[in-house]
Amino acid sequence: MLAGRSLRVSFRTFGCKLNQAETEALADGFSAAGAVVVGPGELADLVVFNTCTVTSKAEQKARREMRLALRRNPEAVAIVTGCYAELEPEAVAAVAPRCVVVPGSRKGSVVGMASGLVAARLEGLDPLDELRRLAALAAGREADPFAFAPGDALFHSRPQLKVQDGCDNRCAYCRVCLARGHSVSLEPDEALRRALALESRGAPEIVLTGVNLSQYRSGGLDFPGLLEALVAGTEKIAFRLSSYEPDRADERFMAAFSPPRVRPHLHLSVQSGSDRVLAAMGRRYRRDAVLRAAEAARAARGDPFIGADIILGFPGEGDDDFADTVDLLERLEPAWVHAFTFSPRPGTRAFDMRPKVPERVAVERAAAVQAVAERGKAAFAARRAGRVVDAVIESPAESGEPALATSAEYLKLAIRGAPTGFVGACSCRVDPEPPTEGLRDGLDLTASFIA
Ligand code: SF4
């Protein structure tokens, strides 16, 4: 291997916003150590896989991509971390000989390996030996679940800030709690220090992430307390929440959710509209709590973007249960729904539950819920017609193409008239007529730039 060339590293992230936040910090750590961060499709000496275990499909995809990346560059090595690597290290290690597994619970130690790997590459040494040595060293040490401080580079104009990890609940279908362990929280002072760092770097918005934000506890604060402290301790940056438990979106939460610098966007982990299925899932609330949370959010913020996660095809879910789910969504009028089909996961209580719902039926139910979601999004977007909204431009206008942005309410906008190359906070006027055709996938509205 030729000496004197910098280590080229690329990253693959599977799964949730929390994994994305962690990968961003890892990429920043390698770039700070002198590595060259290259895109997923580019040739790399090191590929870092941040895996997910929520569905078997996510695991399959990770295995496929690992083989592909190492076939593309036989001299490359791979670090495989994340939830899949935490729960199935042997299966992951067996995918390819040049893979080194760092269990998800030690993901924080990967940042510390960067300088050693960069040095090895500069000396023209095979990084595999160095990687194995560093991974063995890290295996003997406690890893900090919050070793993912946002770095100098802003990879996103809406960076994520990890403030919580793990979960103390044990929902019947969930493997995340098994992979990430019990709930832990970032100290409020450190959370504020990181938020201020992002604000000073010009980030217009922070997305607060965790596995279960409602279980945040540190320094005598719960999550509403943390949110209040972050808003009080910063000047102009906005805060968005990744998702929240319906039963914890109570009066105290709504008080913290009300300030204008908190985005009017509440994504609820609902999972089902049937009380019988919620009980079987081991969820800690019933459908009325979901409706109460939405009602309170609307009382606090007028017309916030309410999103929901729904699992279809949970064992024992009958037509009546499904009808209850559709009925709940009709009453909830969400602006969006993530509809997932149930994936039986080894090690969870639901894995052996019966009767199973045929995959075909689960997929049909998910499609029906998707249709409800699209109607909800169209109605929510239409209520913005002609209005002035705040947004964050994430990809700049260039060569006649509009800028692409996310509005404060979480709508995806195509904005005409924005300065070429500009990214960041802006205000824009939504077009009076919602676009009838030609809007690119994933975009909801068109608008004209104001400032
Ligand atoms: S609340 Fe339930 S589904 Fe969510 S992470 Fe915890 S155990 Fe998993």
Coordinates of C-alpha atoms and ligand atoms in Angstrom, one line a residue:
M1 CA 0.0 0.0 0.0
L2 CA 1.4 3.4 -1.1
A3 CA 2.6 5.5 1.8
G4 CA 2.0 9.3 2.2
R5 CA -1.7 9.4 1.2
S6 CA -4.5 10.5 3.6
L7 CA -7.0 8.0 4.7
R8 CA -10.2 8.2 2.7
V9 CA -13.2 7.3 4.8
S10 CA -16.9 7.0 3.9
F11 CA -20.0 6.4 6.0
R12 CA -23.2 4.4 5.6
T13 CA -26.0 5.1 8.0
F14 CA -29.1 2.9 8.4
G15 CA -32.2 3.6 10.5
C16 CA -33.1 6.5 12.7
K17 CA -32.2 10.1 13.2
L18 CA -30.1 9.1 16.2
N19 CA -27.9 7.0 14.0
Q20 CA -27.6 9.9 11.6
A21 CA -26.6 12.3 14.4
E22 CA -24.0 9.8 15.6
T23 CA -22.6 9.3 12.1
E24 CA -22.3 13.1 11.6
A25 CA -20.2 13.3 14.7
L26 CA -18.0 10.3 13.7
A27 CA -17.4 11.9 10.3
D28 CA -16.5 15.1 11.9
G29 CA -14.1 13.3 14.2
F30 CA -12.3 11.6 11.3
S31 CA -12.1 14.8 9.3
A32 CA -10.6 16.6 12.4
A33 CA -8.0 13.8 12.6
G34 CA -6.9 14.5 9.0
A35 CA -8.9 11.9 7.1
V36 CA -10.7 12.8 3.9
V37 CA -14.4 12.1 4.1
V38 CA -15.7 10.9 0.8
G39 CA -19.3 10.2 -0.4
P40 CA -20.9 6.7 -0.1
G41 CA -20.3 5.9 -3.8
E42 CA -16.6 6.9 -3.8
L43 CA -13.6 4.6 -3.3
A44 CA -12.6 4.6 0.3
D45 CA -9.9 2.9 2.4
L46 CA -12.3 2.7 5.4
V47 CA -16.0 2.4 5.3
V48 CA -17.9 2.9 8.6
F49 CA -21.3 1.2 8.8
N50 CA -23.7 2.5 11.4
T51 CA -26.3 -0.3 11.4
C52 CA -30.0 -0.7 12.5
T53 CA -31.8 -3.7 13.8
V54 CA -35.5 -2.5 13.8
T55 CA -36.3 -4.7 10.8
S56 CA -34.7 -7.7 9.2
K57 CA -34.7 -5.7 5.9
A58 CA -32.4 -3.1 7.5
E59 CA -29.9 -5.9 8.5
Q60 CA -30.1 -7.5 5.0
K61 CA -29.4 -4.1 3.4
A62 CA -26.3 -3.6 5.7
R63 CA -24.9 -7.0 4.8
R64 CA -25.4 -6.4 1.1
E65 CA -23.7 -2.9 1.3
M66 CA -20.8 -4.3 3.3
R67 CA -20.1 -6.9 0.7
L68 CA -20.4 -4.4 -2.1
A69 CA -18.1 -1.8 -0.5
L70 CA -15.4 -4.4 0.2
R71 CA -15.7 -6.0 -3.3
R72 CA -15.4 -2.5 -4.8
N73 CA -12.1 -1.9 -3.0
P74 CA -10.5 -5.2 -1.8
E75 CA -7.9 -3.2 0.2
A76 CA -10.5 -1.4 2.2
V77 CA -11.5 -2.2 5.7
A78 CA -14.9 -1.8 7.4
I79 CA -15.9 -0.8 10.9
V80 CA -19.4 -2.1 11.6
T81 CA -21.1 -0.6 14.6
G82 CA -24.7 0.3 15.6
C83 CA -27.6 -1.8 16.9
Y84 CA -27.3 -4.8 14.5
A85 CA -23.6 -5.0 15.4
E86 CA -24.5 -4.8 19.1
L87 CA -27.0 -7.7 19.0
E88 CA -25.4 -10.0 16.3
P89 CA -21.7 -9.4 16.4
E90 CA -20.8 -12.9 15.1
A91 CA -23.2 -12.7 12.2
V92 CA -21.9 -9.3 11.2
A93 CA -18.2 -10.3 11.5
A94 CA -18.9 -13.3 9.3
V95 CA -20.0 -11.1 6.4
A96 CA -16.5 -10.4 5.2
P97 CA -12.9 -11.0 6.7
R98 CA -12.0 -7.3 6.5
C99 CA -14.9 -6.2 8.7
V100 CA -14.2 -5.2 12.3
V101 CA -17.2 -5.2 14.6
V102 CA -17.5 -2.4 17.2
P103 CA -20.8 -3.1 19.1
G104 CA -23.2 -0.2 19.2
S105 CA -22.6 0.3 22.9
R106 CA -19.0 1.2 22.0
K107 CA -19.8 3.3 19.0
G108 CA -18.4 6.3 20.9
S109 CA -14.9 4.7 20.9
V110 CA -14.7 4.8 17.1
V111 CA -14.0 8.6 17.1
G112 CA -10.9 7.8 19.2
M113 CA -9.6 5.4 16.5
A114 CA -9.4 8.0 13.8
S115 CA -5.9 9.4 14.4
G116 CA -4.4 5.9 14.7
L117 CA -6.0 4.9 11.4
V118 CA -4.9 8.1 9.6
A119 CA -1.3 7.6 10.8
A120 CA -1.3 4.0 9.7
R121 CA -2.5 5.0 6.2
L122 CA 0.1 7.7 5.9
E123 CA 2.8 5.1 6.7
G124 CA 1.3 2.9 4.0
L125 CA 0.4 0.2 6.6
D126 CA -2.6 -2.1 6.1
P127 CA -5.3 -0.4 8.2
L128 CA -6.8 -3.7 9.1
D129 CA -4.0 -4.6 11.6
E130 CA -4.2 -1.2 13.2
L131 CA -8.0 -1.3 13.3
R132 CA -8.0 -4.7 15.0
R133 CA -5.5 -3.4 17.6
L134 CA -7.5 -0.2 18.3
A135 CA -10.8 -2.1 18.5
A136 CA -9.3 -4.6 21.0
L137 CA -8.0 -1.7 23.1
A138 CA -11.5 0.0 23.0
A139 CA -13.2 -3.2 24.0
G140 CA -11.7 -3.0 27.4
R141 CA -12.9 0.6 28.1
E142 CA -16.2 2.2 29.0
A143 CA -17.6 4.1 25.9
D144 CA -19.3 7.4 26.4
P145 CA -22.8 7.3 24.8
F146 CA -22.5 11.0 24.2
A147 CA -19.1 11.1 22.6
F148 CA -20.9 12.6 19.6
A149 CA -20.4 16.3 20.1
P150 CA -21.3 18.3 17.0
G151 CA -18.0 19.3 15.5
D152 CA -16.7 22.2 13.5
A153 CA -18.2 21.1 10.2
L154 CA -21.9 21.6 9.8
F155 CA -22.9 18.6 7.7
H156 CA -26.5 19.7 7.8
S157 CA -28.1 23.1 8.1
R158 CA -30.5 21.5 10.6
P159 CA -28.0 19.5 12.7
Q160 CA -29.1 16.8 15.1
L161 CA -28.2 17.0 18.8
K162 CA -28.2 13.7 20.7
V163 CA -29.5 14.3 24.3
Q164 CA -30.8 10.9 25.3
D165 CA -30.1 7.2 24.5
G166 CA -31.6 3.9 25.4
C167 CA -35.0 3.1 26.8
D168 CA -36.4 1.6 30.1
N169 CA -39.6 0.4 28.4
R170 CA -39.8 -3.1 26.9
C171 CA -42.4 -2.8 24.1
A172 CA -43.2 -6.3 22.8
Y173 CA -41.9 -5.6 19.2
C174 CA -38.9 -3.5 20.0
R175 CA -35.3 -4.5 19.6
V176 CA -33.9 -1.0 20.0
C177 CA -34.2 -1.1 23.8
L178 CA -32.3 -4.4 23.7
A179 CA -29.5 -2.9 21.5
R180 CA -29.2 0.5 23.2
G181 CA -29.9 -0.5 26.8
H182 CA -31.4 1.5 29.6
S183 CA -32.2 5.3 29.3
V184 CA -29.2 7.6 29.7
S185 CA -29.2 11.4 29.3
L186 CA -26.7 14.1 28.4
E187 CA -26.2 16.6 31.2
P188 CA -28.1 19.8 30.7
D189 CA -25.0 22.1 30.9
E190 CA -23.3 20.0 28.3
A191 CA -26.4 20.0 26.1
L192 CA -26.5 23.7 26.3
R193 CA -22.8 24.1 25.6
R194 CA -23.3 22.0 22.4
A195 CA -26.4 23.9 21.4
L196 CA -24.5 27.2 21.8
A197 CA -21.6 25.8 19.7
L198 CA -24.1 25.0 16.9
E199 CA -25.7 28.4 17.2
S200 CA -22.3 30.2 17.0
R201 CA -21.6 28.2 13.8
G202 CA -24.8 29.7 12.3
A203 CA -27.0 26.6 12.5
P204 CA -30.6 28.0 12.3
E205 CA -32.2 24.9 13.8
I206 CA -31.3 21.9 16.0
V207 CA -33.1 18.6 15.9
L208 CA -33.1 17.1 19.4
T209 CA -32.8 13.3 19.2
G210 CA -32.8 10.3 21.4
V211 CA -34.3 6.9 21.5
N212 CA -37.1 8.0 23.9
L213 CA -36.8 11.7 24.6
S214 CA -39.6 11.5 27.2
Q215 CA -37.3 9.5 29.4
Y216 CA -34.7 12.3 29.6
R217 CA -33.5 12.8 33.2
S218 CA -30.4 14.7 34.2
G219 CA -29.4 17.4 36.6
G220 CA -32.9 17.3 38.1
L221 CA -34.5 18.1 34.8
D222 CA -36.9 16.1 32.7
F223 CA -37.3 16.6 28.9
P224 CA -39.6 19.7 29.2
G225 CA -37.1 21.1 31.7
L226 CA -34.2 20.6 29.3
L227 CA -36.1 22.2 26.4
E228 CA -36.9 25.2 28.5
A229 CA -33.3 25.5 29.6
L230 CA -32.1 25.3 26.0
V231 CA -34.5 28.0 24.8
A232 CA -33.6 30.2 27.8
G233 CA -29.9 29.7 27.3
T234 CA -29.7 30.4 23.6
E235 CA -30.7 33.5 21.5
K236 CA -32.1 32.7 18.1
I237 CA -31.6 29.1 17.2
A238 CA -34.8 27.0 16.8
F239 CA -35.4 23.6 18.3
R240 CA -37.2 20.6 16.7
L241 CA -38.1 17.4 18.4
S242 CA -37.5 14.0 16.7
S243 CA -40.4 12.2 18.3
Y244 CA -42.3 11.9 21.6
E245 CA -44.4 9.4 23.5
P246 CA -48.2 10.4 23.4
D247 CA -48.8 9.8 27.1
R248 CA -45.9 12.1 28.0
A249 CA -47.2 15.0 25.9
D250 CA -48.9 16.5 29.0
E251 CA -49.5 20.0 30.3
R252 CA -45.9 20.4 31.5
F253 CA -44.6 19.3 28.1
M254 CA -47.0 21.7 26.3
A255 CA -45.7 24.6 28.3
A256 CA -42.2 23.8 27.1
F257 CA -43.4 23.1 23.5
S258 CA -45.1 26.6 23.3
P259 CA -42.3 29.1 22.7
P260 CA -42.0 30.3 19.0
R261 CA -38.4 29.0 18.8
V262 CA -39.7 25.5 19.3
R263 CA -40.8 24.2 16.0
P264 CA -44.6 23.6 15.8
H265 CA -44.0 19.9 14.9
L266 CA -44.9 17.0 17.1
H267 CA -44.2 13.5 15.9
L268 CA -46.0 10.9 18.1
S269 CA -45.0 7.3 18.5
V270 CA -48.6 6.0 18.3
Q271 CA -48.2 2.5 16.8
S272 CA -51.9 1.5 16.8
G273 CA -55.4 2.9 17.2
S274 CA -56.7 -0.2 18.8
D275 CA -56.5 -0.4 22.7
R276 CA -56.4 -4.2 22.5
V277 CA -53.3 -4.1 20.2
L278 CA -51.7 -1.3 22.2
A279 CA -52.0 -3.5 25.3
A280 CA -50.5 -6.5 23.5
M281 CA -47.6 -4.3 22.3
G282 CA -47.0 -3.3 25.9
R283 CA -47.5 0.4 25.2
R284 CA -48.2 2.5 28.2
Y285 CA -51.2 4.5 26.9
R286 CA -54.5 3.9 25.1
R287 CA -55.9 5.7 22.0
D288 CA -57.5 8.5 24.1
A289 CA -54.1 9.7 25.2
V290 CA -53.1 10.2 21.6
L291 CA -56.2 12.3 20.9
R292 CA -55.5 14.3 24.1
A293 CA -51.9 15.0 23.1
A294 CA -53.0 16.3 19.7
E295 CA -55.7 18.4 21.1
A296 CA -53.3 19.9 23.6
A297 CA -50.7 20.6 20.9
R298 CA -53.3 22.4 18.8
A299 CA -54.4 24.4 21.8
A300 CA -50.7 25.3 22.4
R301 CA -49.6 26.0 18.8
G302 CA -52.7 26.5 16.7
D303 CA -52.2 24.2 13.7
P304 CA -48.9 22.4 14.3
F305 CA -47.6 19.6 12.1
I306 CA -48.6 16.4 13.8
G307 CA -47.0 13.2 12.7
A308 CA -47.5 9.6 13.8
D309 CA -45.7 6.3 13.6
I310 CA -48.1 3.3 13.0
I311 CA -47.2 -0.4 12.9
L312 CA -49.6 -2.5 10.8
G313 CA -49.9 -6.3 11.0
F314 CA -48.9 -6.8 14.7
P315 CA -49.8 -10.4 15.7
G316 CA -53.5 -10.7 16.5
E317 CA -54.4 -7.4 14.7
G318 CA -57.9 -8.1 13.4
D319 CA -60.0 -6.2 11.0
D320 CA -61.7 -4.4 13.9
D321 CA -58.4 -3.4 15.3
F322 CA -57.4 -2.0 11.9
A323 CA -60.6 -0.2 11.7
D324 CA -59.9 1.4 15.1
T325 CA -56.5 2.5 13.8
V326 CA -58.0 4.2 10.7
D327 CA -60.7 5.7 12.9
L328 CA -58.1 7.1 15.3
L329 CA -56.2 8.6 12.3
E330 CA -59.3 10.2 10.9
R331 CA -59.9 11.9 14.2
L332 CA -56.3 12.8 14.7
E333 CA -56.0 14.4 11.2
P334 CA -52.2 14.0 11.2
A335 CA -50.1 15.9 8.6
W336 CA -48.1 12.8 8.1
V337 CA -47.9 9.1 9.1
H338 CA -45.0 6.7 8.9
A339 CA -46.7 3.4 8.3
F340 CA -44.5 0.4 9.0
T341 CA -45.4 -3.3 8.6
F342 CA -44.6 -5.5 11.6
S343 CA -41.3 -7.2 11.5
P344 CA -40.9 -10.1 14.0
R345 CA -37.6 -9.6 15.7
P346 CA -35.6 -12.3 17.5
G347 CA -35.3 -11.7 21.3
T348 CA -38.6 -9.7 21.5
R349 CA -41.8 -10.9 23.1
A350 CA -43.8 -10.4 19.9
F351 CA -41.4 -12.7 18.0
D352 CA -43.4 -15.8 19.1
M353 CA -46.8 -14.1 19.3
R354 CA -49.7 -15.6 17.4
P355 CA -51.8 -15.5 15.3
K356 CA -49.5 -13.9 12.7
V357 CA -51.0 -11.4 10.2
P358 CA -50.2 -12.4 6.6
E359 CA -47.6 -10.1 5.0
R360 CA -50.1 -9.3 2.2
V361 CA -52.7 -8.1 4.7
A362 CA -50.1 -6.0 6.6
V363 CA -49.0 -4.4 3.3
E364 CA -52.6 -3.6 2.3
R365 CA -53.2 -2.0 5.7
A366 CA -50.0 0.0 5.4
A367 CA -51.1 1.2 2.0
A368 CA -54.5 2.3 3.3
V369 CA -52.8 4.2 6.1
Q370 CA -50.4 5.8 3.6
A371 CA -53.5 7.1 1.7
V372 CA -54.7 8.7 5.0
A373 CA -51.3 10.2 5.4
E374 CA -51.3 11.7 1.9
R375 CA -54.7 13.2 2.4
G376 CA -53.6 14.7 5.7
K377 CA -50.4 16.2 4.2
A378 CA -52.3 17.7 1.3
A379 CA -54.9 19.3 3.7
F380 CA -52.1 20.6 6.0
A381 CA -50.1 22.0 3.0
A382 CA -53.3 23.6 1.5
R383 CA -53.8 25.5 4.8
R384 CA -50.5 27.2 4.2
A385 CA -51.4 28.6 0.8
G386 CA -50.6 32.3 0.4
R387 CA -49.0 32.5 3.9
V388 CA -45.5 33.8 4.9
V389 CA -43.6 30.9 6.6
D390 CA -40.2 30.5 8.2
A391 CA -38.0 27.9 6.6
V392 CA -34.4 26.6 6.5
I393 CA -32.8 26.4 3.1
E394 CA -30.9 23.1 3.0
S395 CA -29.9 22.9 -0.6
P396 CA -29.2 26.2 -2.3
A397 CA -30.7 27.6 -5.5
E398 CA -28.3 27.1 -8.5
S399 CA -28.5 27.3 -12.3
G400 CA -32.1 28.3 -12.3
E401 CA -33.2 25.5 -10.0
P402 CA -35.2 26.6 -6.9
A403 CA -33.7 26.3 -3.4
L404 CA -35.0 23.3 -1.3
A405 CA -36.0 24.0 2.2
T406 CA -37.8 22.6 5.3
S407 CA -40.4 24.9 6.8
A408 CA -40.9 25.5 10.5
E409 CA -43.9 23.2 10.3
Y410 CA -41.8 20.5 8.5
L411 CA -43.1 20.9 5.0
K412 CA -40.7 20.5 2.1
L413 CA -40.6 23.6 0.0
A414 CA -39.2 24.6 -3.4
I415 CA -38.3 28.3 -3.0
R416 CA -37.9 30.6 -6.1
G417 CA -35.8 33.7 -5.9
A418 CA -33.4 32.8 -3.2
P419 CA -29.8 34.1 -3.6
T420 CA -27.7 31.5 -5.4
G421 CA -25.6 29.4 -3.0
F422 CA -27.5 30.6 0.1
V423 CA -28.3 28.1 2.8
G424 CA -29.9 28.9 6.2
A425 CA -32.9 30.5 7.8
C426 CA -35.3 32.5 5.6
S427 CA -38.9 33.6 5.3
C428 CA -40.9 33.0 2.2
R429 CA -44.4 33.3 0.9
V430 CA -46.2 30.1 -0.1
D431 CA -47.8 30.3 -3.5
P432 CA -51.6 30.9 -3.3
E433 CA -52.4 27.8 -5.3
P434 CA -50.9 24.5 -4.2
P435 CA -48.9 23.1 -7.1
T436 CA -51.1 20.7 -9.2
E437 CA -48.2 19.0 -11.1
G438 CA -44.4 18.8 -11.7
L439 CA -43.4 19.0 -8.0
R440 CA -40.4 16.8 -7.4
D441 CA -40.9 13.8 -5.1
G442 CA -40.7 14.7 -1.4
L443 CA -41.7 18.3 -2.0
D444 CA -45.0 19.7 -0.7
L445 CA -45.2 23.3 -1.7
T446 CA -43.7 26.1 -3.9
A447 CA -42.9 29.5 -2.5
S448 CA -41.2 32.8 -3.3
F449 CA -38.2 34.0 -1.2
I450 CA -38.7 37.1 0.9
A451 CA -35.6 37.4 3.2
Ligands
SF4_1 S1 -40.7 3.1 23.9 FE1 -40.9 1.0 23.3 S2 -40.6 1.1 21.1 FE2 -39.8 3.0 21.9 S3 -37.6 2.5 22.2 FE3 -38.7 2.1 24.1 S4 -39.1 -0.1 24.1 FE4 -38.7 0.6 22.0

